[in-house]
Amino acid sequence: MKEIINLAQIVTSRGLANLPLLDLSSSQDTKELQLLRILSNEKELTERQLTKDIYGAFTPAALAAFQQLKARLQAKLLNHLFFLDHTDPRHLVTRRYEMAVLHLLHQATALTMEGEYGLAEQRLRRCLLLANRDGFIAYAVQAARQLRTLYVTRRKPGRYREMVTELARLQQLQAWEDEAEHLNAEFRVAAGSTVATQHRLLPQLPAYLGQLEALHAQAQTFNTYWLLYRARLFYEQLRGNFLEIMRITAQAEQDLRAGQLNERRFDYRYNHFMAVYGHLMSRQSLRGLELAQHYLPAFHASSTNWFAFQENHCLLALQAGDWDHARRVLDTVTANPSYPKQQAAARQRWDLYRTYLEFLLPGPGGRSARQTVAQWALMLPDFNRDKRGYHVAVLIVQLLYFLQRRDLDAVMVRLERLRKYQQLHLHEEPALRSRLFLRLLMLLLDWDFNPRVCAQRGQSLLGKLQAAPLPGEAYAEIEVVPYEKLWELTLQLLQQGPPLAANAAPRRGRPRGKSRAITPTT
């Protein structure tokens, strides 16, 4: 009883008269709660608007009062971070366990400062036990250091020597983990965000993996395992070994079920994401769709991870030719209240997917519904180096749009841009699929946009395209819709008639061989 009596005396004698927290259940309509309600509605309001809403006018005095109110509210909201609910399984599983360890460290530190060494020792030993169990080596080192100091203060030589040995073991583990984290950071920074930089890094990755494997063999901690697991997936992703990604993720899920992985640390959501991605990139779309629907509840709908997962889900539906499913996914995503918060590049990709869907699955209005494609086709930027892998996809959908409009000048411009992009960026062997599809598109020009002749002349290229291996991400242009399906769609659009120059009379579409030269005019 003595320890809890001492704790009660500390809290009653040293506690604050007014707790710096918000009474969220209060019926009083304080200005702090007024501002909290406004901010909770996620409205993007200016300080001027908020000041007028709360104080009734925008004056220098009202603005000064509002700024003080905002500072008080922010301080109290930060204090509430100590009391968040981390039990939702759709969030990172490690949160609740890491926060439990941090709370123990905080309590032990406060008790030590108050001279309550007995309770501090209990909290620290509990912290050390949980940190060791859950693989939080850095926190285990902090707890062991504080215990070592505590045993010196309390003159416990046996416990002190025991803790010195434990601290040395933990510090060695932390040194290996630090080295692994440094290696991981080095190659992640070297990878950058462009196809070209990742292509250059690819030959160096086996050496990085070898170093990580050696460090994990020494440390055998969850952190070194996780870094190695992520690095292996990254390597296979870049070199296009998507079947190996499927094997790695399936093995990890099996090990987790068998209790061989730390269930308190392993992020099964990331494993789900990569498993679905592996099926997408290996063209196993039907099985991938089954997994995507099965795994989707594991992601919180307000999280960035949910949007990234849904992107692969939508692409799987497009790849499988299930246009209705793809549209349902797309509509669900764009209706999500968190959608406007996504980065501009992510929203542009969803606009790109919608544009393709407008060609593949017109709305109830038939052809009139496709007029919305005009806005996306013309507004979508030509994806530059910051939009890795989507440059060809954007130019293709613009080409399809102008083929539908039978606008010869605009079609010629897009064909020229595709030709130049092929010459500059698609000369590597792993870019074979994109290169073959662009050669198919060039047949439009060679044979005067005659669909029958283009289909005949393209049979050989189409066969090569169907047999071409799938590239890795270090080389790949994203196929929003498989190129084979896009070639079929292109020929269907040509059936409506060849594109025409401005003010030109319709032509008969007679094949003219390779006689037309591309001359951009717009």
Short mmCIF file of C-alpha atoms in Angstrom, two decimals:
data_model
loop_
_atom_site.label_atom_id
_atom_site.label_comp_id
_atom_site.label_asym_id
_atom_site.label_seq_id
_atom_site.Cartn_x
_atom_site.Cartn_y
_atom_site.Cartn_z
CA MET A 1 0.00 0.00 0.00
CA LYS A 2 2.89 2.33 0.67
CA GLU A 3 3.66 2.81 -3.04
CA ILE A 4 0.10 3.72 -4.02
CA ILE A 5 -0.14 6.01 -0.99
CA ASN A 6 3.00 7.82 -2.16
CA LEU A 7 1.61 8.03 -5.70
CA ALA A 8 -1.66 9.49 -4.39
CA GLN A 9 0.26 12.10 -2.42
CA ILE A 10 2.37 13.05 -5.46
CA VAL A 11 -0.69 13.51 -7.68
CA THR A 12 -2.75 15.42 -5.11
CA SER A 13 0.07 17.70 -4.00
CA ARG A 14 1.76 18.27 -7.35
CA GLY A 15 -1.17 17.99 -9.75
CA LEU A 16 -2.38 21.02 -11.69
CA ALA A 17 -5.45 22.85 -10.40
CA ASN A 18 -6.89 23.04 -13.91
CA LEU A 19 -6.09 20.13 -16.21
CA PRO A 20 -4.92 21.33 -19.66
CA LEU A 21 -7.52 19.19 -21.44
CA LEU A 22 -10.81 19.76 -23.21
CA ASP A 23 -14.01 18.55 -21.59
CA LEU A 24 -15.48 17.00 -24.72
CA SER A 25 -18.63 15.94 -22.89
CA SER A 26 -19.34 19.41 -21.48
CA SER A 27 -22.70 21.02 -22.22
CA GLN A 28 -21.18 24.49 -21.88
CA ASP A 29 -20.65 26.27 -25.19
CA THR A 30 -17.17 27.68 -24.60
CA LYS A 31 -15.22 29.42 -27.33
CA GLU A 32 -12.68 26.60 -27.30
CA LEU A 33 -15.41 24.05 -28.00
CA GLN A 34 -16.96 26.34 -30.64
CA LEU A 35 -13.65 26.50 -32.49
CA LEU A 36 -13.13 22.76 -32.07
CA ARG A 37 -16.52 22.00 -33.66
CA ILE A 38 -15.79 24.28 -36.61
CA LEU A 39 -12.37 22.75 -37.19
CA SER A 40 -13.73 19.20 -36.82
CA ASN A 41 -16.02 19.78 -39.79
CA GLU A 42 -12.88 20.03 -41.98
CA LYS A 43 -13.94 23.33 -43.49
CA GLU A 44 -11.07 25.29 -45.01
CA LEU A 45 -11.68 28.67 -43.39
CA THR A 46 -9.33 31.63 -43.06
CA GLU A 47 -8.43 33.27 -39.77
CA ARG A 48 -10.60 36.19 -40.81
CA GLN A 49 -13.67 33.97 -41.29
CA LEU A 50 -13.06 32.08 -38.04
CA THR A 51 -12.59 35.29 -36.07
CA LYS A 52 -15.89 36.68 -37.38
CA ASP A 53 -17.70 33.40 -36.67
CA ILE A 54 -16.53 33.27 -33.04
CA TYR A 55 -16.23 36.95 -32.05
CA GLY A 56 -18.79 38.48 -34.41
CA ALA A 57 -16.38 40.93 -36.02
CA PHE A 58 -12.91 41.12 -37.48
CA THR A 59 -11.06 43.78 -35.54
CA PRO A 60 -7.47 43.91 -34.27
CA ALA A 61 -8.69 43.09 -30.77
CA ALA A 62 -10.83 40.21 -32.00
CA LEU A 63 -7.94 38.85 -34.08
CA ALA A 64 -5.57 38.98 -31.09
CA ALA A 65 -8.16 37.17 -28.97
CA PHE A 66 -8.65 34.54 -31.67
CA GLN A 67 -4.91 33.87 -31.93
CA GLN A 68 -4.71 33.34 -28.17
CA LEU A 69 -7.75 31.05 -28.36
CA LYS A 70 -6.16 29.06 -31.18
CA ALA A 71 -2.92 28.64 -29.20
CA ARG A 72 -4.80 27.41 -26.11
CA LEU A 73 -6.85 24.97 -28.16
CA GLN A 74 -3.77 23.60 -29.93
CA ALA A 75 -1.95 23.08 -26.62
CA LYS A 76 -4.91 21.15 -25.19
CA LEU A 77 -5.34 19.09 -28.36
CA LEU A 78 -1.68 18.10 -28.18
CA ASN A 79 -2.25 16.93 -24.59
CA HIS A 80 -5.09 14.72 -25.82
CA LEU A 81 -2.57 12.79 -27.96
CA PHE A 82 -1.74 10.88 -24.75
CA PHE A 83 -5.27 9.45 -24.78
CA LEU A 84 -5.88 8.35 -28.36
CA ASP A 85 -7.48 4.99 -29.13
CA HIS A 86 -4.95 2.82 -30.98
CA THR A 87 -6.99 -0.39 -30.98
CA ASP A 88 -8.52 -0.07 -34.47
CA PRO A 89 -7.06 -3.04 -36.40
CA ARG A 90 -7.23 -1.06 -39.66
CA HIS A 91 -4.36 1.12 -38.43
CA LEU A 92 -0.75 0.01 -38.11
CA VAL A 93 -0.83 -2.83 -35.59
CA THR A 94 2.39 -1.78 -33.89
CA ARG A 95 0.91 1.55 -32.73
CA ARG A 96 -0.79 0.30 -29.58
CA TYR A 97 2.26 -1.67 -28.42
CA GLU A 98 4.75 1.09 -29.13
CA MET A 99 2.60 3.66 -27.33
CA ALA A 100 2.29 1.31 -24.31
CA VAL A 101 6.09 1.16 -24.06
CA LEU A 102 6.40 4.94 -24.42
CA HIS A 103 3.80 5.52 -21.69
CA LEU A 104 5.78 3.28 -19.33
CA LEU A 105 8.97 5.21 -20.08
CA HIS A 106 7.18 8.50 -19.43
CA GLN A 107 5.72 7.27 -16.14
CA ALA A 108 9.04 5.87 -14.95
CA THR A 109 10.86 9.12 -15.80
CA ALA A 110 8.29 11.20 -13.87
CA LEU A 111 8.43 8.86 -10.87
CA THR A 112 12.24 8.95 -10.82
CA MET A 113 12.16 12.76 -10.81
CA GLU A 114 9.75 12.64 -7.87
CA GLY A 115 12.10 10.28 -6.00
CA GLU A 116 9.62 7.38 -6.09
CA TYR A 117 12.29 4.82 -7.05
CA GLY A 118 10.35 1.68 -6.16
CA LEU A 119 7.48 2.44 -8.54
CA ALA A 120 9.93 3.75 -11.15
CA GLU A 121 11.80 0.43 -11.06
CA GLN A 122 8.53 -1.49 -11.55
CA ARG A 123 7.57 0.65 -14.53
CA LEU A 124 11.03 0.34 -16.10
CA ARG A 125 11.22 -3.43 -15.67
CA ARG A 126 7.76 -3.74 -17.22
CA CYS A 127 8.88 -1.43 -20.05
CA LEU A 128 12.02 -3.52 -20.64
CA LEU A 129 9.99 -6.73 -20.71
CA LEU A 130 7.50 -5.40 -23.30
CA ALA A 131 10.18 -3.71 -25.41
CA ASN A 132 12.17 -6.96 -25.60
CA ARG A 133 9.06 -9.00 -26.35
CA ASP A 134 7.85 -6.71 -29.12
CA GLY A 135 11.24 -5.93 -30.64
CA PHE A 136 11.49 -2.23 -29.72
CA ILE A 137 15.23 -2.36 -29.18
CA ALA A 138 15.78 1.41 -28.98
CA TYR A 139 13.23 1.72 -26.15
CA ALA A 140 14.69 -1.34 -24.43
CA VAL A 141 18.08 0.42 -24.42
CA GLN A 142 16.50 3.51 -22.80
CA ALA A 143 14.80 1.42 -20.12
CA ALA A 144 17.99 -0.55 -19.41
CA ARG A 145 20.02 2.66 -19.09
CA GLN A 146 17.57 4.13 -16.60
CA LEU A 147 17.50 0.89 -14.62
CA ARG A 148 21.33 0.83 -14.51
CA THR A 149 21.35 4.36 -13.09
CA LEU A 150 18.55 3.47 -10.66
CA TYR A 151 20.45 0.46 -9.30
CA VAL A 152 23.50 2.64 -8.69
CA THR A 153 21.32 5.13 -6.79
CA ARG A 154 19.61 2.38 -4.77
CA ARG A 155 22.88 0.51 -4.11
CA LYS A 156 21.88 -2.82 -5.67
CA PRO A 157 25.17 -4.20 -7.05
CA GLY A 158 23.74 -7.54 -8.18
CA ARG A 159 20.92 -5.94 -10.16
CA TYR A 160 23.39 -3.36 -11.47
CA ARG A 161 25.78 -5.98 -12.93
CA GLU A 162 22.82 -7.89 -14.38
CA MET A 163 21.62 -4.73 -16.12
CA VAL A 164 25.11 -3.83 -17.41
CA THR A 165 25.22 -7.21 -19.20
CA GLU A 166 21.70 -6.74 -20.58
CA LEU A 167 22.47 -3.21 -21.74
CA ALA A 168 25.60 -4.37 -23.60
CA ARG A 169 23.53 -7.02 -25.42
CA LEU A 170 20.85 -4.50 -26.36
CA GLN A 171 23.36 -1.90 -27.52
CA GLN A 172 24.94 -4.45 -29.86
CA LEU A 173 21.52 -5.26 -31.31
CA GLN A 174 20.82 -1.55 -31.70
CA ALA A 175 24.15 -1.05 -33.50
CA TRP A 176 23.23 -3.76 -36.03
CA GLU A 177 19.77 -2.26 -36.47
CA ASP A 178 21.22 1.23 -36.94
CA GLU A 179 23.56 -0.08 -39.64
CA ALA A 180 20.67 -1.84 -41.39
CA GLU A 181 18.51 1.30 -41.23
CA HIS A 182 21.38 3.36 -42.66
CA LEU A 183 21.79 0.92 -45.56
CA ASN A 184 18.06 1.01 -46.21
CA ALA A 185 18.02 4.81 -46.19
CA GLU A 186 21.00 4.95 -48.54
CA PHE A 187 19.50 2.82 -51.28
CA ARG A 188 16.04 4.37 -50.87
CA VAL A 189 17.51 7.82 -51.42
CA ALA A 190 19.59 6.50 -54.32
CA ALA A 191 16.46 5.01 -55.89
CA GLY A 192 14.81 8.43 -56.12
CA SER A 193 11.39 8.61 -57.75
CA THR A 194 12.13 8.32 -61.46
CA VAL A 195 12.37 5.29 -63.72
CA ALA A 196 15.88 6.31 -64.83
CA THR A 197 17.37 6.49 -61.32
CA GLN A 198 15.85 3.16 -60.32
CA HIS A 199 17.16 1.59 -63.51
CA ARG A 200 20.68 2.76 -62.64
CA LEU A 201 20.37 1.47 -59.08
CA LEU A 202 19.15 -2.01 -60.02
CA PRO A 203 22.60 -3.65 -60.51
CA GLN A 204 23.70 -2.43 -57.06
CA LEU A 205 20.75 -3.85 -55.13
CA PRO A 206 22.05 -7.45 -54.76
CA ALA A 207 25.02 -6.07 -52.80
CA TYR A 208 22.69 -4.09 -50.53
CA LEU A 209 20.58 -7.20 -49.99
CA GLY A 210 23.66 -9.22 -49.10
CA GLN A 211 24.64 -6.71 -46.42
CA LEU A 212 21.13 -6.65 -44.98
CA GLU A 213 21.02 -10.46 -44.91
CA ALA A 214 24.34 -10.55 -43.00
CA LEU A 215 23.07 -7.98 -40.47
CA HIS A 216 19.81 -9.86 -39.95
CA ALA A 217 21.72 -13.13 -39.46
CA GLN A 218 23.61 -11.43 -36.61
CA ALA A 219 20.80 -9.45 -35.00
CA GLN A 220 17.74 -11.66 -35.58
CA THR A 221 15.46 -8.78 -34.54
CA PHE A 222 12.15 -7.80 -36.07
CA ASN A 223 13.56 -4.52 -37.36
CA THR A 224 16.33 -6.21 -39.36
CA TYR A 225 13.81 -8.78 -40.66
CA TRP A 226 11.41 -6.03 -41.75
CA LEU A 227 14.09 -4.03 -43.54
CA LEU A 228 15.28 -7.15 -45.37
CA TYR A 229 11.70 -8.15 -46.26
CA ARG A 230 10.96 -4.69 -47.69
CA ALA A 231 14.26 -4.58 -49.58
CA ARG A 232 13.61 -7.97 -51.19
CA LEU A 233 10.17 -6.87 -52.35
CA PHE A 234 11.61 -3.61 -53.69
CA TYR A 235 14.30 -5.47 -55.63
CA GLU A 236 11.88 -7.94 -57.19
CA GLN A 237 9.50 -5.09 -57.98
CA LEU A 238 12.17 -3.19 -59.89
CA ARG A 239 13.38 -6.15 -61.90
CA GLY A 240 9.90 -7.42 -62.71
CA ASN A 241 9.97 -10.73 -60.84
CA PHE A 242 6.34 -10.44 -59.73
CA LEU A 243 5.92 -14.16 -59.15
CA GLU A 244 8.64 -13.90 -56.52
CA ILE A 245 6.73 -11.02 -54.89
CA MET A 246 3.70 -13.30 -54.71
CA ARG A 247 5.84 -16.05 -53.17
CA ILE A 248 7.42 -13.74 -50.58
CA THR A 249 4.08 -12.31 -49.47
CA ALA A 250 2.42 -15.73 -49.34
CA GLN A 251 5.31 -17.09 -47.26
CA ALA A 252 5.12 -14.12 -44.89
CA GLU A 253 1.38 -14.65 -44.39
CA GLN A 254 2.00 -18.35 -43.72
CA ASP A 255 4.79 -17.56 -41.22
CA LEU A 256 2.54 -15.03 -39.45
CA ARG A 257 -0.24 -17.62 -39.04
CA ALA A 258 2.29 -20.16 -37.76
CA GLY A 259 3.50 -17.71 -35.09
CA GLN A 260 6.97 -17.39 -36.63
CA LEU A 261 6.62 -13.61 -37.08
CA ASN A 262 5.89 -11.02 -34.40
CA GLU A 263 2.18 -10.38 -34.76
CA ARG A 264 2.54 -7.19 -32.74
CA ARG A 265 4.94 -5.71 -35.29
CA PHE A 266 4.28 -7.25 -38.71
CA ASP A 267 2.27 -4.89 -40.92
CA TYR A 268 -0.06 -7.37 -42.60
CA ARG A 269 -1.70 -4.49 -44.52
CA TYR A 270 1.53 -3.87 -46.42
CA ASN A 271 1.80 -7.60 -47.11
CA HIS A 272 -1.78 -7.54 -48.46
CA PHE A 273 -0.94 -4.54 -50.63
CA MET A 274 2.13 -6.19 -52.15
CA ALA A 275 0.32 -9.49 -52.71
CA VAL A 276 -2.39 -7.72 -54.71
CA TYR A 277 0.26 -5.70 -56.55
CA GLY A 278 2.10 -8.91 -57.49
CA HIS A 279 -1.08 -10.35 -59.00
CA LEU A 280 -1.73 -7.11 -60.88
CA MET A 281 1.72 -6.95 -62.43
CA SER A 282 1.86 -10.65 -63.25
CA ARG A 283 -1.52 -10.39 -65.06
CA GLN A 284 -3.29 -12.76 -62.67
CA SER A 285 -6.18 -10.35 -62.50
CA LEU A 286 -9.07 -12.66 -61.54
CA ARG A 287 -7.26 -14.07 -58.48
CA GLY A 288 -6.00 -10.56 -57.74
CA LEU A 289 -9.56 -9.19 -57.72
CA GLU A 290 -10.60 -11.89 -55.26
CA LEU A 291 -7.73 -10.97 -52.95
CA ALA A 292 -8.39 -7.23 -53.29
CA GLN A 293 -12.01 -7.63 -52.19
CA HIS A 294 -10.97 -9.95 -49.36
CA TYR A 295 -8.21 -7.65 -48.08
CA LEU A 296 -10.00 -4.29 -48.49
CA PRO A 297 -11.61 -4.27 -44.98
CA ALA A 298 -8.10 -4.28 -43.47
CA PHE A 299 -7.59 -0.66 -44.60
CA HIS A 300 -9.14 2.40 -42.98
CA ALA A 301 -11.06 4.35 -45.62
CA SER A 302 -9.60 7.68 -44.51
CA SER A 303 -5.98 6.55 -44.85
CA THR A 304 -3.59 7.11 -47.73
CA ASN A 305 -2.97 3.33 -47.70
CA TRP A 306 -6.65 2.74 -48.56
CA PHE A 307 -6.40 4.98 -51.62
CA ALA A 308 -3.18 3.30 -52.78
CA PHE A 309 -4.76 -0.15 -52.33
CA GLN A 310 -7.88 0.91 -54.23
CA GLU A 311 -5.69 2.11 -57.10
CA ASN A 312 -4.36 -1.42 -57.62
CA HIS A 313 -7.91 -2.74 -57.12
CA CYS A 314 -9.18 -0.50 -59.93
CA LEU A 315 -6.29 -1.45 -62.24
CA LEU A 316 -6.99 -5.14 -61.63
CA ALA A 317 -10.60 -4.63 -62.71
CA LEU A 318 -9.46 -2.75 -65.82
CA GLN A 319 -6.95 -5.47 -66.59
CA ALA A 320 -9.61 -8.16 -66.19
CA GLY A 321 -11.98 -6.30 -68.50
CA ASP A 322 -14.54 -5.88 -65.70
CA TRP A 323 -15.40 -2.28 -66.53
CA ASP A 324 -18.43 -2.17 -64.18
CA HIS A 325 -16.29 -3.29 -61.24
CA ALA A 326 -13.65 -0.70 -62.11
CA ARG A 327 -16.26 2.06 -62.24
CA ARG A 328 -17.67 1.03 -58.85
CA VAL A 329 -14.20 1.21 -57.32
CA LEU A 330 -13.55 4.58 -58.95
CA ASP A 331 -16.89 6.02 -57.80
CA THR A 332 -16.26 4.76 -54.26
CA VAL A 333 -12.86 6.44 -54.20
CA THR A 334 -13.95 9.81 -55.57
CA ALA A 335 -16.95 9.87 -53.19
CA ASN A 336 -14.66 9.36 -50.18
CA PRO A 337 -14.58 12.55 -48.03
CA SER A 338 -10.79 12.24 -47.82
CA TYR A 339 -10.35 12.20 -51.62
CA PRO A 340 -9.80 16.00 -51.95
CA LYS A 341 -6.93 15.71 -49.44
CA GLN A 342 -4.96 13.35 -51.68
CA GLN A 343 -1.93 14.72 -53.48
CA ALA A 344 -2.51 16.32 -56.87
CA ALA A 345 -0.55 13.59 -58.68
CA ALA A 346 -2.77 10.88 -57.12
CA ARG A 347 -5.95 12.70 -58.15
CA GLN A 348 -4.58 13.08 -61.68
CA ARG A 349 -4.06 9.32 -61.86
CA TRP A 350 -7.70 8.73 -60.87
CA ASP A 351 -8.74 11.22 -63.56
CA LEU A 352 -6.66 9.22 -66.02
CA TYR A 353 -8.40 5.95 -65.03
CA ARG A 354 -11.81 7.62 -65.38
CA THR A 355 -10.85 8.85 -68.83
CA TYR A 356 -10.02 5.32 -70.00
CA LEU A 357 -13.27 4.07 -68.48
CA GLU A 358 -15.25 6.67 -70.42
CA PHE A 359 -14.01 5.04 -73.62
CA LEU A 360 -14.55 1.51 -72.41
CA LEU A 361 -17.86 1.98 -70.59
CA PRO A 362 -19.84 5.08 -71.62
CA GLY A 363 -22.45 6.27 -69.16
CA PRO A 364 -26.22 6.06 -69.61
CA GLY A 365 -26.10 8.99 -72.01
CA GLY A 366 -24.22 6.98 -74.62
CA ARG A 367 -21.98 9.06 -76.84
CA SER A 368 -23.00 12.30 -75.13
CA ALA A 369 -21.56 10.95 -71.89
CA ARG A 370 -18.16 10.69 -73.59
CA GLN A 371 -18.01 14.43 -74.07
CA THR A 372 -16.69 14.62 -70.50
CA VAL A 373 -13.57 12.90 -71.82
CA ALA A 374 -12.72 16.14 -73.58
CA GLN A 375 -12.08 17.94 -70.32
CA TRP A 376 -9.80 15.22 -68.93
CA ALA A 377 -7.99 14.61 -72.21
CA LEU A 378 -7.18 18.25 -72.65
CA MET A 379 -6.49 19.08 -69.00
CA LEU A 380 -4.37 16.09 -68.05
CA PRO A 381 -0.71 17.11 -68.25
CA ASP A 382 1.83 15.16 -70.24
CA PHE A 383 3.24 13.33 -67.21
CA ASN A 384 6.81 14.55 -66.76
CA ARG A 385 9.62 13.03 -64.74
CA ASP A 386 7.59 13.62 -61.56
CA LYS A 387 4.79 11.41 -62.94
CA ARG A 388 6.92 8.33 -63.42
CA GLY A 389 5.59 5.66 -65.72
CA TYR A 390 2.44 7.46 -66.92
CA HIS A 391 3.71 9.55 -69.81
CA VAL A 392 2.73 7.05 -72.50
CA ALA A 393 -0.63 6.33 -70.84
CA VAL A 394 -1.57 10.03 -70.98
CA LEU A 395 -0.52 10.43 -74.62
CA ILE A 396 -2.40 7.27 -75.60
CA VAL A 397 -5.67 8.37 -74.02
CA GLN A 398 -5.33 11.76 -75.70
CA LEU A 399 -4.70 9.99 -79.01
CA LEU A 400 -7.83 7.87 -78.52
CA TYR A 401 -9.87 10.97 -77.78
CA PHE A 402 -8.73 12.77 -80.92
CA LEU A 403 -9.20 9.63 -83.01
CA GLN A 404 -12.78 9.58 -81.79
CA ARG A 405 -13.09 13.26 -82.73
CA ARG A 406 -11.46 12.47 -86.11
CA ASP A 407 -9.11 15.41 -85.56
CA LEU A 408 -6.15 14.68 -87.86
CA ASP A 409 -3.91 17.53 -86.72
CA ALA A 410 -4.20 16.61 -83.03
CA VAL A 411 -3.72 12.90 -83.81
CA MET A 412 -0.52 13.67 -85.73
CA VAL A 413 0.86 15.70 -82.82
CA ARG A 414 0.28 12.81 -80.36
CA LEU A 415 1.83 10.26 -82.72
CA GLU A 416 4.90 12.45 -83.08
CA ARG A 417 5.21 12.82 -79.32
CA LEU A 418 4.90 9.08 -78.87
CA ARG A 419 7.54 8.47 -81.54
CA LYS A 420 9.99 10.87 -79.86
CA TYR A 421 9.32 9.39 -76.43
CA GLN A 422 9.98 5.90 -77.82
CA GLN A 423 13.30 6.99 -79.30
CA LEU A 424 14.43 8.71 -76.08
CA HIS A 425 13.15 6.39 -73.36
CA LEU A 426 11.99 3.01 -74.68
CA HIS A 427 15.13 1.59 -76.24
CA GLU A 428 15.92 -0.85 -73.39
CA GLU A 429 14.94 -4.49 -73.85
CA PRO A 430 12.57 -4.57 -70.80
CA ALA A 431 10.50 -1.77 -72.43
CA LEU A 432 9.57 -4.16 -75.23
CA ARG A 433 5.81 -4.12 -74.61
CA SER A 434 5.54 -0.33 -74.78
CA ARG A 435 7.82 -0.22 -77.80
CA LEU A 436 5.76 -2.84 -79.66
CA PHE A 437 2.49 -1.08 -78.92
CA LEU A 438 3.83 2.25 -80.15
CA ARG A 439 4.96 0.50 -83.35
CA LEU A 440 1.37 -0.72 -83.74
CA LEU A 441 0.12 2.84 -83.38
CA MET A 442 2.58 4.03 -86.03
CA LEU A 443 0.83 1.69 -88.47
CA LEU A 444 -2.09 4.14 -88.40
CA LEU A 445 0.09 6.66 -90.14
CA ASP A 446 1.80 4.17 -92.44
CA TRP A 447 -1.53 2.83 -93.77
CA ASP A 448 -3.58 5.98 -93.86
CA PHE A 449 -5.74 5.07 -90.82
CA ASN A 450 -7.35 2.16 -92.66
CA PRO A 451 -8.58 -0.19 -89.89
CA ARG A 452 -8.67 -3.35 -92.05
CA VAL A 453 -5.13 -2.92 -93.37
CA CYS A 454 -3.77 -1.82 -89.98
CA ALA A 455 -5.26 -4.94 -88.38
CA GLN A 456 -3.70 -7.18 -91.03
CA ARG A 457 -0.30 -5.50 -90.98
CA GLY A 458 -0.30 -5.46 -87.17
CA GLN A 459 -0.89 -9.18 -86.65
CA SER A 460 2.80 -9.98 -86.38
CA LEU A 461 3.46 -7.12 -83.94
CA LEU A 462 0.37 -8.07 -81.94
CA GLY A 463 1.64 -11.63 -81.60
CA LYS A 464 5.00 -10.36 -80.35
CA LEU A 465 3.21 -8.05 -77.91
CA GLN A 466 1.18 -10.92 -76.49
CA ALA A 467 4.35 -12.99 -76.04
CA ALA A 468 6.48 -10.15 -74.60
CA PRO A 469 7.56 -10.55 -70.95
CA LEU A 470 6.27 -8.09 -68.37
CA PRO A 471 8.86 -5.46 -67.38
CA GLY A 472 9.83 -4.42 -63.87
CA GLU A 473 9.09 -1.01 -62.41
CA ALA A 474 12.62 0.18 -63.12
CA TYR A 475 11.71 0.08 -66.80
CA ALA A 476 7.94 0.09 -67.06
CA GLU A 477 5.36 2.43 -68.45
CA ILE A 478 2.09 1.79 -66.64
CA GLU A 479 -0.53 -0.05 -68.70
CA VAL A 480 -3.79 1.34 -67.35
CA VAL A 481 -5.54 -1.02 -69.76
CA PRO A 482 -3.56 -3.88 -71.38
CA TYR A 483 -2.09 -2.78 -74.70
CA GLU A 484 -3.85 -5.63 -76.50
CA LYS A 485 -7.23 -4.21 -75.47
CA LEU A 486 -6.16 -0.68 -76.43
CA TRP A 487 -5.21 -1.87 -79.93
CA GLU A 488 -8.65 -3.42 -80.28
CA LEU A 489 -10.23 -0.14 -79.14
CA THR A 490 -8.08 1.84 -81.58
CA LEU A 491 -9.29 -0.26 -84.51
CA GLN A 492 -12.88 0.16 -83.35
CA LEU A 493 -12.48 3.94 -83.37
CA LEU A 494 -11.02 3.80 -86.88
CA GLN A 495 -14.12 1.94 -88.02
CA GLN A 496 -16.00 5.23 -87.52
CA GLY A 497 -13.82 6.80 -90.21
CA PRO A 498 -10.27 8.16 -90.55
CA PRO A 499 -9.29 11.45 -88.89
CA LEU A 500 -9.67 14.53 -91.05
CA ALA A 501 -7.67 17.70 -91.43
CA ALA A 502 -9.50 20.93 -90.64
CA ASN A 503 -12.03 21.81 -93.39
CA ALA A 504 -11.15 18.65 -95.32
CA ALA A 505 -13.67 16.50 -97.12
CA PRO A 506 -14.02 12.85 -96.03
CA ARG A 507 -11.53 10.41 -97.58
CA ARG A 508 -12.04 6.84 -98.65
CA GLY A 509 -9.36 5.48 -96.35
CA ARG A 510 -7.31 3.86 -99.16
CA PRO A 511 -3.98 2.41 -97.87
CA ARG A 512 -1.10 4.48 -99.16
CA GLY A 513 1.90 2.74 -97.67
CA LYS A 514 4.59 4.63 -95.82
CA SER A 515 4.13 7.91 -97.60
CA ARG A 516 2.85 10.31 -94.94
CA ALA A 517 5.36 12.21 -92.81
CA ILE A 518 4.45 13.44 -89.35
CA THR A 519 4.40 17.21 -89.17
CA PRO A 520 3.04 18.64 -85.93
CA THR A 521 0.71 21.53 -86.57
CA THR A 522 -0.72 22.21 -83.11
#
